Amino acid sequence: MEMPTDQSVLVTGGAGFIGSHLVDALVADNDVVVLDNLSSGRREWVDDRATLIAADLHNAQAVDQAVDGVDYIFHEAANVSVEHSVDAPVESHETNVDATLRLLEHARNEDARFIYASSAAVYGTPESIPIDESDPKQPTSPYGLEKHSADEYCRLYHEIYGVETIALRYFNVYGPRQRGGQYSGVIDIFLDQARREEDLTIHGDGKQTRDFVHVDDVVTANCLAATHGVPGEAYNIGTGSSITIKDLAQLVVDTFETNSSVTHIDARDGDIEQSCPSIRKAQRELGFEPTQSLNSKLEALW
Ligand code: NAD
């Protein structure tokens, strides 16, 4: 794969789950700066070769320092919690939208390419499956609306100012260093229950579907977006096939031959039933091909 080399790169949220894996991929051949307030990220996940600025996105001086002379901004930092966005929508908006807008201004001033960590949450409850990038956006939480707004700002910054922006709409990302969360937390929970030989608990009937995409594939998508893709566009990033939560639970039980059984508890309010993207646009325009299978990667996580 073609990777950015000899470039000056900023990864916001580079101490977090996805951001730290991206830094790992970029740091050998590029000059990498990480801006992260360490609210959920960890200092020890940041490769020593990267320069860590441990500061908040709202700290103008730190951001000025971080963006100085950069060729690429990979914007991963965010309030990632739907719950927090419901409890504190103004604060969440300030982090997820206002701070992104200010970073886009920096990208404009620095003539940097801006690769944004958008989300499947922009679609809300899909009207049809598989979800296409042009499908209706009906976010069901402040978080989803914030991701949608920032994703739209990316499009507009290209349209109005010519900034090279790419929005990557991640589906359910999983892998090492992931700790719970609404996206793929269920994998952690099932593995943990299976390890303890406890019952695997499913909310509702378990017929909900999700597309779990491994973090290595998401890193690849980001690297591809540095050199490929159409500026101003958004791309679904998943595997293009989904699994029911019931089948995921069974897969965990069968793979690890635990004595756990699968039980059902109350459905969660607002849980989206079906989620599966079409990734044809990313395949066509980014050259993106997911390579990691859930079966083999579950074993690695175990
Ligand atoms: P994460 O919480 O592990 O990473 C976010 C990082 O941003 C953390 O290191 C945190 O310390 C940092 N951060 C948060 N607020 C900050 C602030 N105000 N200033 C500076 N740093 C701040 O989450 P993640 O799962 O790695 O998510 C990365 C990005 O991908 C997010 O933008 C998220 O919305 C998006 N996303 C993730 C998934 C997924 O499945 N994990 C799916 C769709 C979209």
PDB file of N, CA, C and O in Angstrom, residues 114-178:
ATOM      1  N   PHE A 114      -7.061  17.086   5.111  1.00  0.00           N
ATOM      2  CA  PHE A 114      -7.779  16.858   6.375  1.00  0.00           C
ATOM      3  C   PHE A 114      -8.582  15.575   6.270  1.00  0.00           C
ATOM      4  O   PHE A 114      -9.514  15.473   5.468  1.00  0.00           O
ATOM      5  N   ILE A 115      -8.219  14.582   7.092  1.00  0.00           N
ATOM      6  CA  ILE A 115      -8.918  13.297   7.038  1.00  0.00           C
ATOM      7  C   ILE A 115      -9.684  13.136   8.343  1.00  0.00           C
ATOM      8  O   ILE A 115      -9.106  13.095   9.431  1.00  0.00           O
ATOM      9  N   TYR A 116     -10.995  13.077   8.208  1.00  0.00           N
ATOM     10  CA  TYR A 116     -11.873  13.173   9.368  1.00  0.00           C
ATOM     11  C   TYR A 116     -12.456  11.813   9.752  1.00  0.00           C
ATOM     12  O   TYR A 116     -12.968  11.091   8.890  1.00  0.00           O
ATOM     13  N   ALA A 117     -12.415  11.516  11.056  1.00  0.00           N
ATOM     14  CA  ALA A 117     -13.028  10.285  11.582  1.00  0.00           C
ATOM     15  C   ALA A 117     -14.514  10.525  11.776  1.00  0.00           C
ATOM     16  O   ALA A 117     -14.963  10.948  12.835  1.00  0.00           O
ATOM     17  N   SER A 118     -15.285  10.282  10.718  1.00  0.00           N
ATOM     18  CA  SER A 118     -16.735  10.393  10.823  1.00  0.00           C
ATOM     19  C   SER A 118     -17.291   9.050  11.295  1.00  0.00           C
ATOM     20  O   SER A 118     -16.523   8.173  11.724  1.00  0.00           O
ATOM     21  N   SER A 119     -18.600   8.882  11.207  1.00  0.00           N
ATOM     22  CA  SER A 119     -19.189   7.706  11.857  1.00  0.00           C
ATOM     23  C   SER A 119     -20.458   7.240  11.171  1.00  0.00           C
ATOM     24  O   SER A 119     -21.200   8.043  10.585  1.00  0.00           O
ATOM     25  N   ALA A 120     -20.736   5.953  11.337  1.00  0.00           N
ATOM     26  CA  ALA A 120     -22.017   5.383  10.905  1.00  0.00           C
ATOM     27  C   ALA A 120     -23.173   6.076  11.611  1.00  0.00           C
ATOM     28  O   ALA A 120     -24.308   6.040  11.122  1.00  0.00           O
ATOM     29  N   ALA A 121     -22.877   6.715  12.761  1.00  0.00           N
ATOM     30  CA  ALA A 121     -23.930   7.386  13.538  1.00  0.00           C
ATOM     31  C   ALA A 121     -24.584   8.518  12.749  1.00  0.00           C
ATOM     32  O   ALA A 121     -25.678   8.954  13.104  1.00  0.00           O
ATOM     33  N   VAL A 122     -23.940   8.990  11.679  1.00  0.00           N
ATOM     34  CA  VAL A 122     -24.550  10.079  10.890  1.00  0.00           C
ATOM     35  C   VAL A 122     -25.861   9.612  10.247  1.00  0.00           C
ATOM     36  O   VAL A 122     -26.752  10.411   9.996  1.00  0.00           O
ATOM     37  N   TYR A 123     -25.979   8.307  10.006  1.00  0.00           N
ATOM     38  CA  TYR A 123     -27.172   7.798   9.312  1.00  0.00           C
ATOM     39  C   TYR A 123     -28.343   7.572  10.252  1.00  0.00           C
ATOM     40  O   TYR A 123     -29.488   7.521   9.794  1.00  0.00           O
ATOM     41  N   GLY A 124     -28.084   7.380  11.544  1.00  0.00           N
ATOM     42  CA  GLY A 124     -29.161   7.046  12.462  1.00  0.00           C
ATOM     43  C   GLY A 124     -29.773   5.712  12.083  1.00  0.00           C
ATOM     44  O   GLY A 124     -29.060   4.764  11.742  1.00  0.00           O
ATOM     45  N   THR A 125     -31.094   5.635  12.116  1.00  0.00           N
ATOM     46  CA  THR A 125     -31.769   4.392  11.740  1.00  0.00           C
ATOM     47  C   THR A 125     -31.884   4.343  10.223  1.00  0.00           C
ATOM     48  O   THR A 125     -32.581   5.164   9.632  1.00  0.00           O
ATOM     49  N   PRO A 126     -31.179   3.395   9.583  1.00  0.00           N
ATOM     50  CA  PRO A 126     -31.188   3.404   8.116  1.00  0.00           C
ATOM     51  C   PRO A 126     -32.530   3.009   7.523  1.00  0.00           C
ATOM     52  O   PRO A 126     -33.259   2.213   8.116  1.00  0.00           O
ATOM     53  N   GLU A 127     -32.838   3.583   6.380  1.00  0.00           N
ATOM     54  CA  GLU A 127     -34.106   3.235   5.709  1.00  0.00           C
ATOM     55  C   GLU A 127     -33.946   1.974   4.885  1.00  0.00           C
ATOM     56  O   GLU A 127     -34.907   1.278   4.611  1.00  0.00           O
ATOM     57  N   SER A 128     -32.721   1.699   4.443  1.00  0.00           N
ATOM     58  CA  SER A 128     -32.485   0.468   3.676  1.00  0.00           C
ATOM     59  C   SER A 128     -31.049   0.003   3.908  1.00  0.00           C
ATOM     60  O   SER A 128     -30.187   0.775   4.311  1.00  0.00           O
ATOM     61  N   ILE A 129     -30.848  -1.280   3.649  1.00  0.00           N
ATOM     62  CA  ILE A 129     -29.547  -1.936   3.847  1.00  0.00           C
ATOM     63  C   ILE A 129     -29.131  -2.529   2.513  1.00  0.00           C
ATOM     64  O   ILE A 129     -29.989  -3.115   1.837  1.00  0.00           O
ATOM     65  N   PRO A 130     -27.913  -2.451   2.059  1.00  0.00           N
ATOM     66  CA  PRO A 130     -26.793  -1.784   2.729  1.00  0.00           C
ATOM     67  C   PRO A 130     -26.890  -0.260   2.612  1.00  0.00           C
ATOM     68  O   PRO A 130     -27.517   0.256   1.694  1.00  0.00           O
ATOM     69  N   ILE A 131     -26.227   0.415   3.564  1.00  0.00           N
ATOM     70  CA  ILE A 131     -26.289   1.873   3.615  1.00  0.00           C
ATOM     71  C   ILE A 131     -25.293   2.461   2.615  1.00  0.00           C
ATOM     72  O   ILE A 131     -24.109   2.114   2.616  1.00  0.00           O
ATOM     73  N   ASP A 132     -25.820   3.337   1.797  1.00  0.00           N
ATOM     74  CA  ASP A 132     -25.003   4.016   0.805  1.00  0.00           C
ATOM     75  C   ASP A 132     -24.669   5.419   1.347  1.00  0.00           C
ATOM     76  O   ASP A 132     -25.443   5.977   2.109  1.00  0.00           O
ATOM     77  N   GLU A 133     -23.532   5.967   0.920  1.00  0.00           N
ATOM     78  CA  GLU A 133     -23.105   7.273   1.447  1.00  0.00           C
ATOM     79  C   GLU A 133     -24.156   8.363   1.222  1.00  0.00           C
ATOM     80  O   GLU A 133     -24.252   9.314   1.991  1.00  0.00           O
ATOM     81  N   SER A 134     -24.940   8.229   0.148  1.00  0.00           N
ATOM     82  CA  SER A 134     -25.906   9.293  -0.159  1.00  0.00           C
ATOM     83  C   SER A 134     -27.253   9.077   0.544  1.00  0.00           C
ATOM     84  O   SER A 134     -28.171   9.869   0.376  1.00  0.00           O
ATOM     85  N   ASP A 135     -27.386   8.030   1.340  1.00  0.00           N
ATOM     86  CA  ASP A 135     -28.654   7.746   2.024  1.00  0.00           C
ATOM     87  C   ASP A 135     -28.989   8.848   3.034  1.00  0.00           C
ATOM     88  O   ASP A 135     -28.104   9.614   3.441  1.00  0.00           O
ATOM     89  N   PRO A 136     -30.271   8.920   3.444  1.00  0.00           N
ATOM     90  CA  PRO A 136     -30.679   9.974   4.387  1.00  0.00           C
ATOM     91  C   PRO A 136     -29.866   9.960   5.684  1.00  0.00           C
ATOM     92  O   PRO A 136     -29.472   8.894   6.158  1.00  0.00           O
ATOM     93  N   LYS A 137     -29.645  11.157   6.213  1.00  0.00           N
ATOM     94  CA  LYS A 137     -28.926  11.294   7.489  1.00  0.00           C
ATOM     95  C   LYS A 137     -29.955  11.689   8.529  1.00  0.00           C
ATOM     96  O   LYS A 137     -30.487  12.789   8.486  1.00  0.00           O
ATOM     97  N   GLN A 138     -30.248  10.755   9.430  1.00  0.00           N
ATOM     98  CA  GLN A 138     -31.242  11.030  10.477  1.00  0.00           C
ATOM     99  C   GLN A 138     -30.672  10.595  11.822  1.00  0.00           C
ATOM    100  O   GLN A 138     -31.127   9.604  12.415  1.00  0.00           O
ATOM    101  N   PRO A 139     -29.631  11.319  12.292  1.00  0.00           N
ATOM    102  CA  PRO A 139     -28.982  10.902  13.534  1.00  0.00           C
ATOM    103  C   PRO A 139     -29.974  10.829  14.688  1.00  0.00           C
ATOM    104  O   PRO A 139     -30.922  11.619  14.742  1.00  0.00           O
ATOM    105  N   THR A 140     -29.729   9.875  15.586  1.00  0.00           N
ATOM    106  CA  THR A 140     -30.661   9.672  16.694  1.00  0.00           C
ATOM    107  C   THR A 140     -30.079  10.151  18.030  1.00  0.00           C
ATOM    108  O   THR A 140     -30.634   9.884  19.076  1.00  0.00           O
ATOM    109  N   SER A 141     -28.926  10.804  17.983  1.00  0.00           N
ATOM    110  CA  SER A 141     -28.328  11.321  19.222  1.00  0.00           C
ATOM    111  C   SER A 141     -27.589  12.608  18.891  1.00  0.00           C
ATOM    112  O   SER A 141     -27.207  12.833  17.732  1.00  0.00           O
ATOM    113  N   PRO A 142     -27.342  13.443  19.916  1.00  0.00           N
ATOM    114  CA  PRO A 142     -26.503  14.622  19.672  1.00  0.00           C
ATOM    115  C   PRO A 142     -25.159  14.213  19.056  1.00  0.00           C
ATOM    116  O   PRO A 142     -24.681  14.848  18.118  1.00  0.00           O
ATOM    117  N   TYR A 143     -24.582  13.120  19.545  1.00  0.00           N
ATOM    118  CA  TYR A 143     -23.295  12.652  18.995  1.00  0.00           C
ATOM    119  C   TYR A 143     -23.394  12.446  17.477  1.00  0.00           C
ATOM    120  O   TYR A 143     -22.548  12.918  16.720  1.00  0.00           O
ATOM    121  N   GLY A 144     -24.447  11.749  17.036  1.00  0.00           N
ATOM    122  CA  GLY A 144     -24.613  11.480  15.605  1.00  0.00           C
ATOM    123  C   GLY A 144     -24.764  12.768  14.810  1.00  0.00           C
ATOM    124  O   GLY A 144     -24.191  12.917  13.729  1.00  0.00           O
ATOM    125  N   LEU A 145     -25.510  13.701  15.380  1.00  0.00           N
ATOM    126  CA  LEU A 145     -25.712  14.980  14.691  1.00  0.00           C
ATOM    127  C   LEU A 145     -24.406  15.770  14.630  1.00  0.00           C
ATOM    128  O   LEU A 145     -24.098  16.419  13.618  1.00  0.00           O
ATOM    129  N   GLU A 146     -23.621  15.682  15.713  1.00  0.00           N
ATOM    130  CA  GLU A 146     -22.328  16.389  15.733  1.00  0.00           C
ATOM    131  C   GLU A 146     -21.396  15.806  14.669  1.00  0.00           C
ATOM    132  O   GLU A 146     -20.728  16.528  13.931  1.00  0.00           O
ATOM    133  N   LYS A 147     -21.378  14.481  14.570  1.00  0.00           N
ATOM    134  CA  LYS A 147     -20.518  13.830  13.567  1.00  0.00           C
ATOM    135  C   LYS A 147     -20.990  14.232  12.162  1.00  0.00           C
ATOM    136  O   LYS A 147     -20.180  14.481  11.271  1.00  0.00           O
ATOM    137  N   HIS A 148     -22.304  14.284  11.992  1.00  0.00           N
ATOM    138  CA  HIS A 148     -22.870  14.666  10.701  1.00  0.00           C
ATOM    139  C   HIS A 148     -22.487  16.114  10.362  1.00  0.00           C
ATOM    140  O   HIS A 148     -22.096  16.419   9.235  1.00  0.00           O
ATOM    141  N   SER A 149     -22.591  17.016  11.349  1.00  0.00           N
ATOM    142  CA  SER A 149     -22.262  18.422  11.099  1.00  0.00           C
ATOM    143  C   SER A 149     -20.798  18.560  10.689  1.00  0.00           C
ATOM    144  O   SER A 149     -20.474  19.267   9.725  1.00  0.00           O
ATOM    145  N   ALA A 150     -19.919  17.890  11.422  1.00  0.00           N
ATOM    146  CA  ALA A 150     -18.488  18.016  11.124  1.00  0.00           C
ATOM    147  C   ALA A 150     -18.175  17.404   9.745  1.00  0.00           C
ATOM    148  O   ALA A 150     -17.364  17.943   8.980  1.00  0.00           O
ATOM    149  N   ASP A 151     -18.827  16.304   9.445  1.00  0.00           N
ATOM    150  CA  ASP A 151     -18.662  15.619   8.158  1.00  0.00           C
ATOM    151  C   ASP A 151     -19.105  16.565   7.032  1.00  0.00           C
ATOM    152  O   ASP A 151     -18.446  16.708   5.987  1.00  0.00           O
ATOM    153  N   GLU A 152     -20.213  17.289   7.265  1.00  0.00           N
ATOM    154  CA  GLU A 152     -20.708  18.253   6.269  1.00  0.00           C
ATOM    155  C   GLU A 152     -19.765  19.463   6.155  1.00  0.00           C
ATOM    156  O   GLU A 152     -19.572  20.005   5.070  1.00  0.00           O
ATOM    157  N   TYR A 153     -19.204  19.893   7.288  1.00  0.00           N
ATOM    158  CA  TYR A 153     -18.228  20.983   7.234  1.00  0.00           C
ATOM    159  C   TYR A 153     -17.039  20.589   6.358  1.00  0.00           C
ATOM    160  O   TYR A 153     -16.493  21.418   5.625  1.00  0.00           O
ATOM    161  N   CYS A 154     -16.659  19.323   6.431  1.00  0.00           N
ATOM    162  CA  CYS A 154     -15.532  18.861   5.602  1.00  0.00           C
ATOM    163  C   CYS A 154     -15.886  19.049   4.122  1.00  0.00           C
ATOM    164  O   CYS A 154     -15.096  19.567   3.340  1.00  0.00           O
ATOM    165  N   ARG A 155     -17.089  18.604   3.763  1.00  0.00           N
ATOM    166  CA  ARG A 155     -17.524  18.732   2.364  1.00  0.00           C
ATOM    167  C   ARG A 155     -17.510  20.203   1.947  1.00  0.00           C
ATOM    168  O   ARG A 155     -16.992  20.574   0.900  1.00  0.00           O
ATOM    169  N   LEU A 156     -18.055  21.046   2.822  1.00  0.00           N
ATOM    170  CA  LEU A 156     -18.181  22.467   2.503  1.00  0.00           C
ATOM    171  C   LEU A 156     -16.822  23.152   2.409  1.00  0.00           C
ATOM    172  O   LEU A 156     -16.618  24.033   1.568  1.00  0.00           O
ATOM    173  N   TYR A 157     -15.902  22.763   3.277  1.00  0.00           N
ATOM    174  CA  TYR A 157     -14.566  23.378   3.239  1.00  0.00           C
ATOM    175  C   TYR A 157     -13.860  23.050   1.933  1.00  0.00           C
ATOM    176  O   TYR A 157     -13.035  23.832   1.460  1.00  0.00           O
ATOM    177  N   HIS A 158     -14.184  21.900   1.375  1.00  0.00           N
ATOM    178  CA  HIS A 158     -13.620  21.623   0.056  1.00  0.00           C
ATOM    179  C   HIS A 158     -14.324  22.470  -1.001  1.00  0.00           C
ATOM    180  O   HIS A 158     -13.676  23.097  -1.841  1.00  0.00           O
ATOM    181  N   GLU A 159     -15.644  22.493  -0.904  1.00  0.00           N
ATOM    182  CA  GLU A 159     -16.432  23.203  -1.910  1.00  0.00           C
ATOM    183  C   GLU A 159     -16.098  24.704  -1.933  1.00  0.00           C
ATOM    184  O   GLU A 159     -15.901  25.288  -2.990  1.00  0.00           O
ATOM    185  N   ILE A 160     -16.026  25.316  -0.769  1.00  0.00           N
ATOM    186  CA  ILE A 160     -15.847  26.771  -0.703  1.00  0.00           C
ATOM    187  C   ILE A 160     -14.375  27.180  -0.783  1.00  0.00           C
ATOM    188  O   ILE A 160     -14.017  28.094  -1.493  1.00  0.00           O
ATOM    189  N   TYR A 161     -13.529  26.473  -0.023  1.00  0.00           N
ATOM    190  CA  TYR A 161     -12.130  26.932   0.105  1.00  0.00           C
ATOM    191  C   TYR A 161     -11.132  26.029  -0.597  1.00  0.00           C
ATOM    192  O   TYR A 161      -9.933  26.310  -0.588  1.00  0.00           O
ATOM    193  N   GLY A 162     -11.618  24.915  -1.133  1.00  0.00           N
ATOM    194  CA  GLY A 162     -10.698  24.007  -1.836  1.00  0.00           C
ATOM    195  C   GLY A 162      -9.821  23.174  -0.909  1.00  0.00           C
ATOM    196  O   GLY A 162      -8.838  22.580  -1.363  1.00  0.00           O
ATOM    197  N   VAL A 163     -10.164  23.129   0.396  1.00  0.00           N
ATOM    198  CA  VAL A 163      -9.362  22.304   1.312  1.00  0.00           C
ATOM    199  C   VAL A 163      -9.564  20.833   0.927  1.00  0.00           C
ATOM    200  O   VAL A 163     -10.678  20.408   0.635  1.00  0.00           O
ATOM    201  N   GLU A 164      -8.484  20.073   0.925  1.00  0.00           N
ATOM    202  CA  GLU A 164      -8.588  18.644   0.585  1.00  0.00           C
ATOM    203  C   GLU A 164      -9.091  17.886   1.809  1.00  0.00           C
ATOM    204  O   GLU A 164      -8.309  17.567   2.706  1.00  0.00           O
ATOM    205  N   THR A 165     -10.374  17.643   1.848  1.00  0.00           N
ATOM    206  CA  THR A 165     -10.949  16.919   2.991  1.00  0.00           C
ATOM    207  C   THR A 165     -11.466  15.565   2.536  1.00  0.00           C
ATOM    208  O   THR A 165     -11.928  15.417   1.405  1.00  0.00           O
ATOM    209  N   ILE A 166     -11.359  14.595   3.431  1.00  0.00           N
ATOM    210  CA  ILE A 166     -11.969  13.275   3.199  1.00  0.00           C
ATOM    211  C   ILE A 166     -12.622  12.875   4.524  1.00  0.00           C
ATOM    212  O   ILE A 166     -11.972  12.939   5.577  1.00  0.00           O
ATOM    213  N   ALA A 167     -13.883  12.486   4.479  1.00  0.00           N
ATOM    214  CA  ALA A 167     -14.547  11.994   5.702  1.00  0.00           C
ATOM    215  C   ALA A 167     -14.689  10.486   5.597  1.00  0.00           C
ATOM    216  O   ALA A 167     -15.210   9.972   4.609  1.00  0.00           O
ATOM    217  N   LEU A 168     -14.193   9.793   6.615  1.00  0.00           N
ATOM    218  CA  LEU A 168     -14.298   8.330   6.652  1.00  0.00           C
ATOM    219  C   LEU A 168     -15.344   7.959   7.687  1.00  0.00           C
ATOM    220  O   LEU A 168     -15.170   8.262   8.879  1.00  0.00           O
ATOM    221  N   ARG A 169     -16.436   7.375   7.229  1.00  0.00           N
ATOM    222  CA  ARG A 169     -17.521   7.013   8.153  1.00  0.00           C
ATOM    223  C   ARG A 169     -17.302   5.589   8.648  1.00  0.00           C
ATOM    224  O   ARG A 169     -17.697   4.616   8.003  1.00  0.00           O
ATOM    225  N   TYR A 170     -16.631   5.505   9.806  1.00  0.00           N
ATOM    226  CA  TYR A 170     -16.328   4.192  10.372  1.00  0.00           C
ATOM    227  C   TYR A 170     -17.604   3.530  10.864  1.00  0.00           C
ATOM    228  O   TYR A 170     -18.445   4.178  11.485  1.00  0.00           O
ATOM    229  N   PHE A 171     -17.692   2.216  10.696  1.00  0.00           N
ATOM    230  CA  PHE A 171     -18.766   1.451  11.319  1.00  0.00           C
ATOM    231  C   PHE A 171     -18.272   0.959  12.695  1.00  0.00           C
ATOM    232  O   PHE A 171     -17.733   1.771  13.432  1.00  0.00           O
ATOM    233  N   ASN A 172     -18.409  -0.310  13.038  1.00  0.00           N
ATOM    234  CA  ASN A 172     -18.067  -0.719  14.415  1.00  0.00           C
ATOM    235  C   ASN A 172     -16.629  -1.220  14.454  1.00  0.00           C
ATOM    236  O   ASN A 172     -16.369  -2.359  14.077  1.00  0.00           O
ATOM    237  N   VAL A 173     -15.731  -0.362  14.909  1.00  0.00           N
ATOM    238  CA  VAL A 173     -14.308  -0.687  14.886  1.00  0.00           C
ATOM    239  C   VAL A 173     -13.944  -1.475  16.148  1.00  0.00           C
ATOM    240  O   VAL A 173     -14.379  -1.125  17.245  1.00  0.00           O
ATOM    241  N   TYR A 174     -13.158  -2.548  15.977  1.00  0.00           N
ATOM    242  CA  TYR A 174     -12.723  -3.314  17.155  1.00  0.00           C
ATOM    243  C   TYR A 174     -11.243  -3.635  17.006  1.00  0.00           C
ATOM    244  O   TYR A 174     -10.672  -3.532  15.912  1.00  0.00           O
ATOM    245  N   GLY A 175     -10.636  -4.049  18.107  1.00  0.00           N
ATOM    246  CA  GLY A 175      -9.219  -4.433  18.071  1.00  0.00           C
ATOM    247  C   GLY A 175      -8.557  -4.141  19.395  1.00  0.00           C
ATOM    248  O   GLY A 175      -9.216  -3.673  20.332  1.00  0.00           O
ATOM    249  N   PRO A 176      -7.236  -4.402  19.469  1.00  0.00           N
ATOM    250  CA  PRO A 176      -6.523  -4.160  20.724  1.00  0.00           C
ATOM    251  C   PRO A 176      -6.598  -2.687  21.135  1.00  0.00           C
ATOM    252  O   PRO A 176      -6.655  -1.818  20.280  1.00  0.00           O
ATOM    253  N   ARG A 177      -6.579  -2.431  22.415  1.00  0.00           N
ATOM    254  CA  ARG A 177      -6.634  -1.100  23.040  1.00  0.00           C
ATOM    255  C   ARG A 177      -8.042  -0.516  23.052  1.00  0.00           C
ATOM    256  O   ARG A 177      -8.232   0.610  23.499  1.00  0.00           O
ATOM    257  N   GLN A 178      -8.999  -1.274  22.520  1.00  0.00           N
ATOM    258  CA  GLN A 178     -10.357  -0.777  22.602  1.00  0.00           C
ATOM    259  C   GLN A 178     -10.890  -1.119  23.983  1.00  0.00           C
ATOM    260  O   GLN A 178     -10.683  -2.228  24.456  1.00  0.00           O
TER     261      GLN A 178
END
